[in-house]
Amino acid sequence: MADIDNKDQAEMDPADMEDVEEVEEEETGEDENSKARQLTVQMMQNPQILAALQERLDGLNGSPSGYMESLPKVVKRRVNALKNLQVKCAHIEAKFYEEVHELERKYAALYQPLFDKRSDIVKAAYEPTDEECEWKADEEEELTDEMKEKAKLEEEKKDEEKEDPKGIPEFWLTVFKNVDLLSDMLQEHDEPILKHLQDIKVKFSDPGQPMSFTLEFHFEPNDFFTNTVLTKTYKMRSEPDESDPFSFDGPEIMSCTGCTIDWTKGKNVTLKTIKKKQKHKGRGTVRTVTKTVPNDSFFNFFTPPEG
C-alpha cells in the first residue's frame, strides 16, 4: 500500500506518534509482499489495465456454446421470440423492484416513530413506563420464585454499588459486536469511538427522484472527531442494461459516496505511524524514518473507492 507521508523522526509531530510500529528493512528495497501489494494497487488504478480485464470478462460472458448454431432456422426464429419475451419480463421485474422501493419508503415512515423512541431510550432522553417495560419471558426463561428473589436481591445490590446508568450504555457497539457483517469490519481501536454512537438512520430518496438511500450515523460529542453525523449515500438503478438485458437481477448499486471525517489531531484511527529502521548495505549505517500509512478500521467505510 502506498505511503501517505514520509518524514524524518525529528520532524514528526508528537501528537501523531501514539500508535507506532517498528519495522526493520534494508534501504535497497521493501518487503516482497509489500511490493506485490503496491504493484496490485497500481495495476488496479490503471484505467488501461482495468479496461483490458473488463474486455476479457465481457468476451467470456455469453460465449456461444454452438447449440444455437446447430438449430434449424425455424427453431432459431422461435428462440428469438422467447428472447423478446424475456426482455419484456426484465422490464416488468424492474418496475416490480421500483414499487418495492416505494413500499420500503412507505413503511420506513411507519417504523420511524418506533425507531425515534428507541433512540430516546438508548440515549436517556426518555424513560419508558412500567407498562412499556413489561416482557413476558419464554417458558425456557421462566424462573422459580426462589431464583427470582435471588436475582432481584443481586440486582438491588448492584444498583446500590453503582451509579444509576443513563439510557442503555454502549447499545450500538454491542450491536456491532453481535452482527457478523459488522463485527468483521470492527477493529479494537474502533470500539472507544463507537461507544459514542447514539443512532443509525436510513433515509430514502424522495418520490420521483432516482433510487437511492443514505445511512446516517449519529454521534454524541466526543474526543475523536467534531462531526455529529457521518453519512454514506448509495445510488441505485433498477432497469435492464439495453446491451445485456438478460443479466438483470434486480436493483444494483451504481455508486456510493462517503463523507469527510474531521478527526481531532492524533485521533485518526484510519492511519497509523510506523518507524522503519533502514540499513545501508554498503556502509552498514542505520537510520530511522517514520511513515504514516493506512490502517484497518470500520471508519474506512466512509471513504469508499470511486467507481
mmCIF file of C-alpha atoms in Angstrom:
data_model
loop_
_atom_site.group_PDB
_atom_site.id
_atom_site.type_symbol
_atom_site.label_atom_id
_atom_site.label_comp_id
_atom_site.label_asym_id
_atom_site.label_seq_id
_atom_site.Cartn_x
_atom_site.Cartn_y
_atom_site.Cartn_z
ATOM 1 C CA MET A 1 0.000 0.000 0.000
ATOM 2 C CA ALA A 2 1.340 3.376 -0.957
ATOM 3 C CA ASP A 3 2.792 5.548 1.820
ATOM 4 C CA ILE A 4 0.787 8.632 2.638
ATOM 5 C CA ASP A 5 3.529 10.548 4.334
ATOM 6 C CA ASN A 6 7.274 10.161 4.807
ATOM 7 C CA LYS A 7 9.265 12.307 7.182
ATOM 8 C CA ASP A 8 12.293 12.036 9.420
ATOM 9 C CA GLN A 9 11.558 11.240 13.031
ATOM 10 C CA ALA A 10 12.734 14.663 14.156
ATOM 11 C CA GLU A 11 10.050 16.333 12.047
ATOM 12 C CA MET A 12 7.183 14.153 13.332
ATOM 13 C CA ASP A 13 4.551 15.811 15.477
ATOM 14 C CA PRO A 14 4.389 14.040 18.889
ATOM 15 C CA ALA A 15 0.586 14.002 18.645
ATOM 16 C CA ASP A 16 0.852 11.685 15.643
ATOM 17 C CA MET A 17 3.142 9.224 17.428
ATOM 18 C CA GLU A 18 0.559 7.479 19.594
ATOM 19 C CA ASP A 19 0.488 4.220 17.642
ATOM 20 C CA VAL A 20 3.943 3.464 16.311
ATOM 21 C CA GLU A 21 5.161 0.162 14.923
ATOM 22 C CA GLU A 22 8.818 -0.615 14.364
ATOM 23 C CA VAL A 23 9.782 -2.295 11.108
ATOM 24 C CA GLU A 24 13.313 -3.195 10.075
ATOM 25 C CA GLU A 25 14.191 -3.164 6.395
ATOM 26 C CA GLU A 26 17.119 -2.822 4.028
ATOM 27 C CA GLU A 27 17.459 0.548 2.356
ATOM 28 C CA THR A 28 17.728 -1.112 -1.052
ATOM 29 C CA GLY A 29 14.086 -2.250 -1.071
ATOM 30 C CA GLU A 30 10.946 -3.160 0.835
ATOM 31 C CA ASP A 31 9.454 -6.492 1.746
ATOM 32 C CA GLU A 32 8.421 -8.593 -1.271
ATOM 33 C CA ASN A 33 4.827 -8.858 -0.089
ATOM 34 C CA SER A 34 4.643 -5.102 0.289
ATOM 35 C CA LYS A 35 5.986 -4.696 -3.250
ATOM 36 C CA ALA A 36 3.397 -7.121 -4.555
ATOM 37 C CA ARG A 37 0.578 -5.208 -2.820
ATOM 38 C CA GLN A 38 1.881 -1.914 -4.207
ATOM 39 C CA LEU A 39 2.039 -3.369 -7.704
ATOM 40 C CA THR A 40 -1.509 -4.753 -7.410
ATOM 41 C CA VAL A 41 -2.877 -1.393 -6.244
ATOM 42 C CA GLN A 42 -1.066 0.428 -9.047
ATOM 43 C CA MET A 43 -2.391 -2.044 -11.625
ATOM 44 C CA MET A 44 -5.968 -1.758 -10.386
ATOM 45 C CA GLN A 45 -5.739 2.034 -10.562
ATOM 46 C CA ASN A 46 -4.569 1.910 -14.193
ATOM 47 C CA PRO A 47 -7.598 2.529 -16.471
ATOM 48 C CA GLN A 48 -5.978 0.706 -19.409
ATOM 49 C CA ILE A 49 -5.420 -2.453 -17.373
ATOM 50 C CA LEU A 50 -8.945 -2.334 -15.962
ATOM 51 C CA ALA A 51 -10.371 -1.838 -19.451
ATOM 52 C CA ALA A 52 -8.390 -4.813 -20.758
ATOM 53 C CA LEU A 53 -9.644 -7.019 -17.888
ATOM 54 C CA GLN A 54 -13.231 -5.915 -18.462
ATOM 55 C CA GLU A 55 -12.943 -6.594 -22.187
ATOM 56 C CA ARG A 56 -11.664 -10.076 -21.446
ATOM 57 C CA LEU A 57 -14.509 -10.757 -18.993
ATOM 58 C CA ASP A 58 -17.082 -9.408 -21.446
ATOM 59 C CA GLY A 59 -15.666 -11.751 -24.041
ATOM 60 C CA LEU A 60 -16.201 -14.720 -21.750
ATOM 61 C CA ASN A 61 -19.737 -13.678 -20.764
ATOM 62 C CA GLY A 62 -22.303 -15.250 -23.059
ATOM 63 C CA SER A 63 -19.753 -17.060 -25.225
ATOM 64 C CA PRO A 64 -21.581 -19.190 -27.810
ATOM 65 C CA SER A 65 -21.814 -22.893 -26.985
ATOM 66 C CA GLY A 66 -22.615 -23.934 -30.543
ATOM 67 C CA TYR A 67 -26.132 -25.010 -29.573
ATOM 68 C CA MET A 68 -27.923 -22.118 -31.296
ATOM 69 C CA GLU A 69 -25.863 -22.541 -34.476
ATOM 70 C CA SER A 70 -26.947 -26.184 -34.646
ATOM 71 C CA LEU A 71 -30.667 -25.403 -34.565
ATOM 72 C CA PRO A 72 -32.842 -25.299 -37.705
ATOM 73 C CA LYS A 73 -33.677 -21.807 -38.930
ATOM 74 C CA VAL A 74 -37.344 -22.139 -37.977
ATOM 75 C CA VAL A 75 -36.392 -23.026 -34.352
ATOM 76 C CA LYS A 76 -33.912 -20.123 -34.142
ATOM 77 C CA ARG A 77 -36.755 -17.843 -35.160
ATOM 78 C CA ARG A 78 -38.882 -19.092 -32.245
ATOM 79 C CA VAL A 79 -35.966 -18.735 -29.811
ATOM 80 C CA ASN A 80 -35.681 -15.089 -30.840
ATOM 81 C CA ALA A 81 -39.334 -14.681 -29.900
ATOM 82 C CA LEU A 82 -38.535 -16.156 -26.459
ATOM 83 C CA LYS A 83 -35.685 -13.648 -26.078
ATOM 84 C CA ASN A 84 -38.045 -10.766 -26.747
ATOM 85 C CA LEU A 85 -40.450 -12.141 -24.131
ATOM 86 C CA GLN A 86 -37.618 -12.398 -21.616
ATOM 87 C CA VAL A 87 -36.616 -8.774 -22.207
ATOM 88 C CA LYS A 88 -40.216 -7.718 -21.527
ATOM 89 C CA CYS A 89 -40.134 -9.806 -18.324
ATOM 90 C CA ALA A 90 -36.950 -7.999 -17.249
ATOM 91 C CA HIS A 91 -38.624 -4.602 -17.697
ATOM 92 C CA ILE A 92 -41.649 -5.757 -15.671
ATOM 93 C CA GLU A 93 -39.308 -7.060 -12.963
ATOM 94 C CA ALA A 94 -37.575 -3.660 -12.900
ATOM 95 C CA LYS A 95 -40.949 -1.994 -12.279
ATOM 96 C CA PHE A 96 -41.617 -4.533 -9.521
ATOM 97 C CA TYR A 97 -38.428 -3.520 -7.702
ATOM 98 C CA GLU A 98 -39.282 0.162 -8.138
ATOM 99 C CA GLU A 99 -42.584 -0.487 -6.366
ATOM 100 C CA VAL A 100 -40.761 -2.473 -3.661
ATOM 101 C CA HIS A 101 -38.603 0.611 -3.120
ATOM 102 C CA GLU A 102 -41.749 2.722 -2.785
ATOM 103 C CA LEU A 103 -43.091 0.246 -0.210
ATOM 104 C CA GLU A 104 -39.804 0.456 1.702
ATOM 105 C CA ARG A 105 -40.151 4.226 1.746
ATOM 106 C CA LYS A 106 -43.794 3.990 2.912
ATOM 107 C CA TYR A 107 -43.059 1.569 5.739
ATOM 108 C CA ALA A 108 -39.897 3.419 6.753
ATOM 109 C CA ALA A 109 -42.187 6.297 7.717
ATOM 110 C CA LEU A 110 -44.276 3.902 9.850
ATOM 111 C CA TYR A 111 -41.201 2.450 11.545
ATOM 112 C CA GLN A 112 -39.644 5.844 12.251
ATOM 113 C CA PRO A 113 -41.655 6.795 15.392
ATOM 114 C CA LEU A 114 -40.638 3.457 16.948
ATOM 115 C CA PHE A 115 -37.005 3.978 15.983
ATOM 116 C CA ASP A 116 -37.128 7.511 17.394
ATOM 117 C CA LYS A 117 -38.418 6.214 20.725
ATOM 118 C CA ARG A 118 -35.726 3.509 20.715
ATOM 119 C CA SER A 119 -33.128 6.209 20.188
ATOM 120 C CA ASP A 120 -34.572 8.312 23.027
ATOM 121 C CA ILE A 121 -34.422 5.345 25.406
ATOM 122 C CA VAL A 122 -30.862 4.448 24.388
ATOM 123 C CA LYS A 123 -29.539 7.969 24.966
ATOM 124 C CA ALA A 124 -31.628 8.571 28.120
ATOM 125 C CA ALA A 125 -33.874 11.212 26.587
ATOM 126 C CA TYR A 126 -36.947 9.167 27.555
ATOM 127 C CA GLU A 127 -37.605 6.795 30.469
ATOM 128 C CA PRO A 128 -40.021 4.006 29.472
ATOM 129 C CA THR A 129 -43.081 3.381 31.643
ATOM 130 C CA ASP A 130 -43.561 0.235 33.714
ATOM 131 C CA GLU A 131 -46.094 -0.967 31.159
ATOM 132 C CA GLU A 132 -43.617 -0.478 28.309
ATOM 133 C CA CYS A 133 -41.001 -2.431 30.265
ATOM 134 C CA GLU A 134 -43.176 -5.493 30.851
ATOM 135 C CA TRP A 135 -41.908 -8.504 28.954
ATOM 136 C CA LYS A 136 -43.359 -11.977 29.141
ATOM 137 C CA ALA A 137 -40.480 -14.412 29.364
ATOM 138 C CA ASP A 138 -40.408 -17.540 27.238
ATOM 139 C CA GLU A 139 -41.124 -20.817 29.028
ATOM 140 C CA GLU A 140 -37.437 -21.665 28.959
ATOM 141 C CA GLU A 141 -36.630 -18.326 30.589
ATOM 142 C CA GLU A 142 -39.145 -18.687 33.431
ATOM 143 C CA LEU A 143 -37.508 -18.928 36.845
ATOM 144 C CA THR A 144 -38.673 -20.366 40.127
ATOM 145 C CA ASP A 145 -39.841 -17.928 42.798
ATOM 146 C CA GLU A 146 -36.673 -18.619 44.775
ATOM 147 C CA MET A 147 -34.422 -17.871 41.799
ATOM 148 C CA LYS A 148 -36.412 -14.713 41.001
ATOM 149 C CA GLU A 149 -35.990 -13.451 44.570
ATOM 150 C CA LYS A 150 -32.255 -14.195 44.479
ATOM 151 C CA ALA A 151 -31.863 -12.413 41.145
ATOM 152 C CA LYS A 152 -33.821 -9.436 42.484
ATOM 153 C CA LEU A 153 -31.556 -9.148 45.526
ATOM 154 C CA GLU A 154 -28.442 -9.338 43.364
ATOM 155 C CA GLU A 155 -29.781 -6.603 41.070
ATOM 156 C CA GLU A 156 -30.599 -4.378 44.028
ATOM 157 C CA LYS A 157 -27.108 -4.912 45.418
ATOM 158 C CA LYS A 158 -25.553 -3.966 42.074
ATOM 159 C CA ASP A 159 -27.757 -0.892 41.851
ATOM 160 C CA GLU A 160 -26.554 0.228 45.286
ATOM 161 C CA GLU A 161 -22.895 -0.267 44.346
ATOM 162 C CA LYS A 162 -23.060 1.543 41.014
ATOM 163 C CA GLU A 163 -24.234 4.924 39.916
ATOM 164 C CA ASP A 164 -27.502 4.926 38.014
ATOM 165 C CA PRO A 165 -26.510 4.377 34.339
ATOM 166 C CA LYS A 166 -28.096 6.609 31.751
ATOM 167 C CA GLY A 167 -30.097 5.029 28.935
ATOM 168 C CA ILE A 168 -28.559 1.833 27.542
ATOM 169 C CA PRO A 169 -24.762 2.228 27.580
ATOM 170 C CA GLU A 170 -22.838 1.040 24.511
ATOM 171 C CA PHE A 171 -26.023 -0.122 22.771
ATOM 172 C CA TRP A 172 -24.766 0.279 19.190
ATOM 173 C CA LEU A 173 -21.287 -1.047 19.985
ATOM 174 C CA THR A 174 -22.983 -4.194 21.320
ATOM 175 C CA VAL A 175 -24.993 -4.439 18.095
ATOM 176 C CA PHE A 176 -21.815 -4.155 16.025
ATOM 177 C CA LYS A 177 -20.116 -6.896 18.022
ATOM 178 C CA ASN A 178 -23.035 -9.298 17.581
ATOM 179 C CA VAL A 179 -23.785 -8.862 13.871
ATOM 180 C CA ASP A 180 -21.348 -10.877 11.757
ATOM 181 C CA LEU A 181 -21.224 -8.452 8.839
ATOM 182 C CA LEU A 182 -20.436 -5.542 11.169
ATOM 183 C CA SER A 183 -18.134 -7.363 13.591
ATOM 184 C CA ASP A 184 -15.890 -8.337 10.664
ATOM 185 C CA MET A 185 -15.360 -4.629 9.941
ATOM 186 C CA LEU A 186 -14.742 -3.699 13.573
ATOM 187 C CA GLN A 187 -11.221 -3.205 14.956
ATOM 188 C CA GLU A 188 -10.307 -2.926 18.626
ATOM 189 C CA HIS A 189 -9.283 0.719 18.214
ATOM 190 C CA ASP A 190 -12.753 1.489 16.751
ATOM 191 C CA GLU A 191 -14.581 0.435 19.912
ATOM 192 C CA PRO A 192 -13.911 3.523 22.081
ATOM 193 C CA ILE A 193 -15.333 5.671 19.260
ATOM 194 C CA LEU A 194 -18.428 3.545 18.680
ATOM 195 C CA LYS A 195 -19.301 3.868 22.373
ATOM 196 C CA HIS A 196 -20.380 7.386 21.391
ATOM 197 C CA LEU A 197 -22.678 6.206 18.560
ATOM 198 C CA GLN A 198 -26.252 7.137 19.512
ATOM 199 C CA ASP A 199 -28.325 6.188 16.480
ATOM 200 C CA ILE A 200 -28.252 4.867 12.909
ATOM 201 C CA LYS A 201 -30.904 6.068 10.453
ATOM 202 C CA VAL A 202 -31.794 5.199 6.868
ATOM 203 C CA LYS A 203 -33.091 7.977 4.615
ATOM 204 C CA PHE A 204 -34.657 7.008 1.276
ATOM 205 C CA SER A 205 -34.739 9.244 -1.789
ATOM 206 C CA ASP A 206 -37.867 11.338 -2.282
ATOM 207 C CA PRO A 207 -40.674 10.106 -4.577
ATOM 208 C CA GLY A 208 -39.892 10.760 -8.229
ATOM 209 C CA GLN A 209 -36.154 11.037 -7.542
ATOM 210 C CA PRO A 210 -33.573 8.464 -8.724
ATOM 211 C CA MET A 211 -33.457 5.424 -6.441
ATOM 212 C CA SER A 212 -31.013 5.925 -3.557
ATOM 213 C CA PHE A 213 -30.685 5.747 0.217
ATOM 214 C CA THR A 214 -28.413 7.311 2.825
ATOM 215 C CA LEU A 215 -27.109 5.788 6.049
ATOM 216 C CA GLU A 216 -26.718 8.321 8.863
ATOM 217 C CA PHE A 217 -24.548 7.565 11.909
ATOM 218 C CA HIS A 218 -25.351 9.979 14.762
ATOM 219 C CA PHE A 219 -22.675 10.537 17.428
ATOM 220 C CA GLU A 220 -22.663 12.395 20.713
ATOM 221 C CA PRO A 221 -19.804 14.908 21.236
ATOM 222 C CA ASN A 222 -16.529 13.029 21.630
ATOM 223 C CA ASP A 223 -12.748 13.445 21.638
ATOM 224 C CA PHE A 224 -12.179 11.709 18.291
ATOM 225 C CA PHE A 225 -13.863 13.939 15.685
ATOM 226 C CA THR A 226 -16.051 17.014 15.531
ATOM 227 C CA ASN A 227 -18.772 15.573 13.240
ATOM 228 C CA THR A 228 -22.121 14.856 14.859
ATOM 229 C CA VAL A 229 -23.348 12.844 11.849
ATOM 230 C CA LEU A 230 -21.392 10.633 9.428
ATOM 231 C CA THR A 231 -23.133 9.665 6.172
ATOM 232 C CA LYS A 232 -22.826 7.273 3.284
ATOM 233 C CA THR A 233 -25.140 7.506 0.247
ATOM 234 C CA TYR A 234 -25.855 4.677 -2.195
ATOM 235 C CA LYS A 235 -27.191 5.486 -5.676
ATOM 236 C CA MET A 236 -29.034 2.616 -7.329
ATOM 237 C CA ARG A 237 -30.510 1.615 -10.666
ATOM 238 C CA SER A 238 -33.389 -0.746 -11.345
ATOM 239 C CA GLU A 239 -33.580 -1.185 -15.096
ATOM 240 C CA PRO A 240 -32.153 -3.732 -17.524
ATOM 241 C CA ASP A 241 -28.987 -2.837 -19.397
ATOM 242 C CA GLU A 242 -30.033 -2.418 -23.028
ATOM 243 C CA SER A 243 -26.782 -4.034 -24.185
ATOM 244 C CA ASP A 244 -27.265 -7.068 -21.904
ATOM 245 C CA PRO A 245 -30.888 -7.247 -20.673
ATOM 246 C CA PHE A 246 -30.650 -10.922 -19.681
ATOM 247 C CA SER A 247 -28.149 -10.087 -16.915
ATOM 248 C CA PHE A 248 -30.752 -8.076 -14.958
ATOM 249 C CA ASP A 249 -31.063 -9.400 -11.410
ATOM 250 C CA GLY A 250 -32.788 -6.607 -9.526
ATOM 251 C CA PRO A 251 -31.525 -3.198 -8.345
ATOM 252 C CA GLU A 252 -27.785 -2.651 -8.413
ATOM 253 C CA ILE A 253 -25.646 -0.102 -6.616
ATOM 254 C CA MET A 254 -24.189 2.264 -9.194
ATOM 255 C CA SER A 255 -22.057 4.368 -6.836
ATOM 256 C CA CYS A 256 -21.624 5.291 -3.197
ATOM 257 C CA THR A 257 -20.408 8.493 -1.584
ATOM 258 C CA GLY A 258 -18.995 8.812 1.907
ATOM 259 C CA CYS A 259 -18.154 11.906 3.908
ATOM 260 C CA THR A 260 -15.131 13.704 5.328
ATOM 261 C CA ILE A 261 -14.416 12.896 8.973
ATOM 262 C CA ASP A 262 -12.977 15.889 10.831
ATOM 263 C CA TRP A 263 -10.573 13.989 13.067
ATOM 264 C CA THR A 264 -9.084 15.510 16.195
ATOM 265 C CA LYS A 265 -5.305 15.753 15.895
ATOM 266 C CA GLY A 266 -3.676 12.429 16.707
ATOM 267 C CA LYS A 267 -7.026 10.533 16.888
ATOM 268 C CA ASN A 268 -7.404 9.355 13.283
ATOM 269 C CA VAL A 269 -7.729 5.566 13.580
ATOM 270 C CA THR A 270 -7.715 5.105 9.783
ATOM 271 C CA LEU A 271 -3.994 5.970 9.772
ATOM 272 C CA LYS A 272 -1.075 4.651 11.753
ATOM 273 C CA THR A 273 2.525 5.779 12.119
ATOM 274 C CA ILE A 274 5.325 3.262 11.737
ATOM 275 C CA LYS A 275 9.051 3.645 12.369
ATOM 276 C CA LYS A 276 11.346 1.953 9.888
ATOM 277 C CA LYS A 277 14.988 1.163 10.501
ATOM 278 C CA GLN A 278 16.853 1.212 7.210
ATOM 279 C CA LYS A 279 20.292 -0.339 6.969
ATOM 280 C CA HIS A 280 22.598 0.662 4.125
ATOM 281 C CA LYS A 281 24.106 -2.491 2.608
ATOM 282 C CA GLY A 282 27.309 -0.812 1.596
ATOM 283 C CA ARG A 283 28.165 1.382 4.570
ATOM 284 C CA GLY A 284 26.279 -0.591 7.220
ATOM 285 C CA THR A 285 24.819 2.586 8.699
ATOM 286 C CA VAL A 286 21.301 2.541 10.155
ATOM 287 C CA ARG A 287 18.768 5.358 10.078
ATOM 288 C CA THR A 288 15.195 5.552 11.376
ATOM 289 C CA VAL A 289 12.390 7.145 9.396
ATOM 290 C CA THR A 290 8.718 7.498 10.245
ATOM 291 C CA LYS A 291 5.870 6.938 7.817
ATOM 292 C CA THR A 292 2.103 7.351 8.052
ATOM 293 C CA VAL A 293 0.251 4.518 6.342
ATOM 294 C CA PRO A 294 -3.418 3.401 6.070
ATOM 295 C CA ASN A 295 -4.785 1.403 8.988
ATOM 296 C CA ASP A 296 -7.648 -1.127 9.094
ATOM 297 C CA SER A 297 -10.717 0.489 10.658
ATOM 298 C CA PHE A 298 -14.505 0.460 10.440
ATOM 299 C CA PHE A 299 -14.295 4.176 9.670
ATOM 300 C CA ASN A 300 -12.762 3.437 6.259
ATOM 301 C CA PHE A 301 -16.410 2.632 5.443
ATOM 302 C CA PHE A 302 -16.945 6.365 4.956
ATOM 303 C CA THR A 303 -14.168 6.613 2.354
ATOM 304 C CA PRO A 304 -15.369 4.182 -0.341
ATOM 305 C CA PRO A 305 -13.351 3.626 -3.529
ATOM 306 C CA GLU A 306 -14.521 5.633 -6.509
ATOM 307 C CA GLY A 307 -16.425 3.946 -9.315
#
